[in-house]
Coordinates of C-alpha atoms in Angstrom, one line a residue:
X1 CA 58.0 163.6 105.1
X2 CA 59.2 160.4 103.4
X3 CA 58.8 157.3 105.8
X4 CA 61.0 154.2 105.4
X5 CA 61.8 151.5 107.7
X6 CA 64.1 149.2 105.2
X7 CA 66.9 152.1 105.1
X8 CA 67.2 152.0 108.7
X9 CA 67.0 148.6 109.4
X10 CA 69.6 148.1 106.5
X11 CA 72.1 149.1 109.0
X12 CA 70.8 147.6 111.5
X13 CA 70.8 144.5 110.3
X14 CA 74.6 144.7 108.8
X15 CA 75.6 143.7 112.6
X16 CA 73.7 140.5 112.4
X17 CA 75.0 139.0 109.2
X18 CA 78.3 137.4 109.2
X19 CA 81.6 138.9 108.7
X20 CA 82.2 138.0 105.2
X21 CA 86.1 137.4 106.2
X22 CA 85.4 134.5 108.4
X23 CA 86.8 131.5 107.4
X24 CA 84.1 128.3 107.3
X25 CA 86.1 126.0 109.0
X26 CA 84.3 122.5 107.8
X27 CA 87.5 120.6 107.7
X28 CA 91.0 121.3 107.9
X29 CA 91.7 120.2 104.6
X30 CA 88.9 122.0 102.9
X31 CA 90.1 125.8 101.1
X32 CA 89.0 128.2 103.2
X33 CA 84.9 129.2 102.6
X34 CA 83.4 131.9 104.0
X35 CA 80.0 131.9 105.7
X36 CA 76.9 132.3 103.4
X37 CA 73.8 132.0 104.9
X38 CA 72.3 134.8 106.6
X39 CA 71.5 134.9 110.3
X40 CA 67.9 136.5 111.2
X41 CA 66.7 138.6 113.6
X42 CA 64.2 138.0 115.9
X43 CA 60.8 139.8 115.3
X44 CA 61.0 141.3 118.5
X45 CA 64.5 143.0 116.9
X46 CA 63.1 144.0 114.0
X47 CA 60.4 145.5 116.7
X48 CA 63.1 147.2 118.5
X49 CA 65.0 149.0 115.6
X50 CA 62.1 151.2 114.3
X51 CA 62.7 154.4 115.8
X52 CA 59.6 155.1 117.7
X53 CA 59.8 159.1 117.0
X54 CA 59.8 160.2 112.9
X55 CA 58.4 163.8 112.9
X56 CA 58.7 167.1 110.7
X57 CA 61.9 169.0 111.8
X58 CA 59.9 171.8 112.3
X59 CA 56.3 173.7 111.8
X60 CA 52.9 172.2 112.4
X61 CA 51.7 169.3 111.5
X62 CA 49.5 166.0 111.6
X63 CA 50.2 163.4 113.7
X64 CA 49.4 159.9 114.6
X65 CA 49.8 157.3 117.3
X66 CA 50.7 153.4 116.5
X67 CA 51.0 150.7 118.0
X68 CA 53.7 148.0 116.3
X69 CA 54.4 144.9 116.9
X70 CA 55.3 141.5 115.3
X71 CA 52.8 140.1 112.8
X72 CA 53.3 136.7 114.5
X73 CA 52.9 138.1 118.0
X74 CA 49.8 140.4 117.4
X75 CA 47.5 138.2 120.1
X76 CA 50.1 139.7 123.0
X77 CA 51.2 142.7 124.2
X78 CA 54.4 143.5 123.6
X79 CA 54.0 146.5 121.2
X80 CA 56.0 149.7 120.6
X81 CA 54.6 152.8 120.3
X82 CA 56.0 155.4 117.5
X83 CA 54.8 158.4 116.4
X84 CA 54.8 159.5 113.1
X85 CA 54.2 162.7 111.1
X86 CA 53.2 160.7 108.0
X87 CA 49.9 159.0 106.8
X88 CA 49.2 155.4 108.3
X89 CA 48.8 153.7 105.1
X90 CA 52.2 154.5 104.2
X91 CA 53.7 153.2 107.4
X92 CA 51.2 150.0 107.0
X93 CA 53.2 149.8 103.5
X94 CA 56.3 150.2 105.3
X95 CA 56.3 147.7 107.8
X96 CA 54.3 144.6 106.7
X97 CA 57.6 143.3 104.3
X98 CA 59.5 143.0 107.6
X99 CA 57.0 141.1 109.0
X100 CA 55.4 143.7 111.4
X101 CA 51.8 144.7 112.0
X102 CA 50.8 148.3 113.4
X103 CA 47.7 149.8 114.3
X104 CA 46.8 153.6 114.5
X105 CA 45.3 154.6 118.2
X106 CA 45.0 158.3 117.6
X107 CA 46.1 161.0 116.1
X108 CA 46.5 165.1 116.7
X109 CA 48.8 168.1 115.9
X110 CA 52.1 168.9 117.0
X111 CA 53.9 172.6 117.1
X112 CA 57.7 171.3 116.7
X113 CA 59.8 174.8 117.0
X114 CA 63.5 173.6 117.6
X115 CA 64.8 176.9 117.9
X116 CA 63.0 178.0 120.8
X117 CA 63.7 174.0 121.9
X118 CA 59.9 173.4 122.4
X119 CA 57.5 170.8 121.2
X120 CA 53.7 171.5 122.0
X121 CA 51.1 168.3 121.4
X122 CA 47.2 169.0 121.1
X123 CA 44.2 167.9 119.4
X124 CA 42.8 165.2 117.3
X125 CA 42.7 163.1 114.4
X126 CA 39.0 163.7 112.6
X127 CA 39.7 159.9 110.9
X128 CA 41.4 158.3 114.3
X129 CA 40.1 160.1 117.0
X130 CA 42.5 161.5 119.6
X131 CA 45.5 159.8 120.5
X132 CA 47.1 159.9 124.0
X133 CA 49.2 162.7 123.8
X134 CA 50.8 161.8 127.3
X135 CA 52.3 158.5 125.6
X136 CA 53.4 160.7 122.6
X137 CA 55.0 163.4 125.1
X138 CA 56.7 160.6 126.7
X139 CA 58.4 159.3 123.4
X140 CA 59.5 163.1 122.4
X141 CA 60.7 163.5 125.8
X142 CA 63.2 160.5 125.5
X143 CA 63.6 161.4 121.2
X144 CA 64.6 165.2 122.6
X145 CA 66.0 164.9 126.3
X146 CA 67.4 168.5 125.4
X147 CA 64.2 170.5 124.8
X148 CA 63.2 172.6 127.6
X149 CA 59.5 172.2 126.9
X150 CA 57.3 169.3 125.5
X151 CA 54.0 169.4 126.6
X152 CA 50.2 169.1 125.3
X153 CA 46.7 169.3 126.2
X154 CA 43.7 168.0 124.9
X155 CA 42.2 171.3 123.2
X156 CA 41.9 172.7 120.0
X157 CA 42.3 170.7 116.2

């Protein structure tokens, strides 16, 4: 599975910029200019439009556990957690350009079957340890409100 954050946060970040057909009002008598410099969003935006839940659409598979935040907040704690089905070097990659920081806290397995509308959690990363798969339940509950059954325990690899 292919992780990118700038895709996403491409459109994301379309409703922060100016609308191009705004007229730059300096002085009545100047022609009309439209706006050119870029409004930014907050680090704590950028935060909030990673999607905290990227994971295989089905099957088994690896897991892991972050924690994200903004690289010039990383002393408090306002983090996010995500979940991703990727490896954490290439979500490191991903998100220190935007100006982020993220640390892996675990990892395990996960048993996506979307047919039967059932996500199963369990196990352990052998580099990260095991994550809390009660934090990662949480964020699949709220990613798949419609599954009738997300649930883990802390057995097996």
């Amino acid at each position: 599975m292919a992780f990118n954050f700038i895709p996403h946060l491409d459109l994301e970040l379309d409703r922060y910029l100016p609308d191009p057909c705004e007229p730059d009002l300096v002085s009545s008598q100047s022609p009309k200019r439209f706006h050119t410099t870029k409004r930014t969003m907050s680090s704590q935006a950028v935060v909030d439009a990673v999607p905290p839940v990227e994971i295989d659409e089905e099957g088994r598979f690896k897991y892991i556990l972050l924690k994200l935040w903004a690289a010039d907040h990383k002393d408090e704690e306002d983090f996010k957690y995500l979940i991703r089905g990727d490896i954490y070097e290439e979500v490191y990659a991903g998100v220190t350009p935007l100006g982020l920081d993220v640390e892996c806290v675990g990892g395990g397995r996960i048993l996506h079957e979307p047919d039967e509308k059932k996500i199963f959690v369990y196990g352990y990363s052998q580099g990260f340890g095991k994550a809390d798969h009660s934090i990662a339940c949480d964020l699949l509950r709220k990613r798949f409100p419609h599954y009738e059954s997300i649930d883990w325990k802390d057995e097996g690899y």
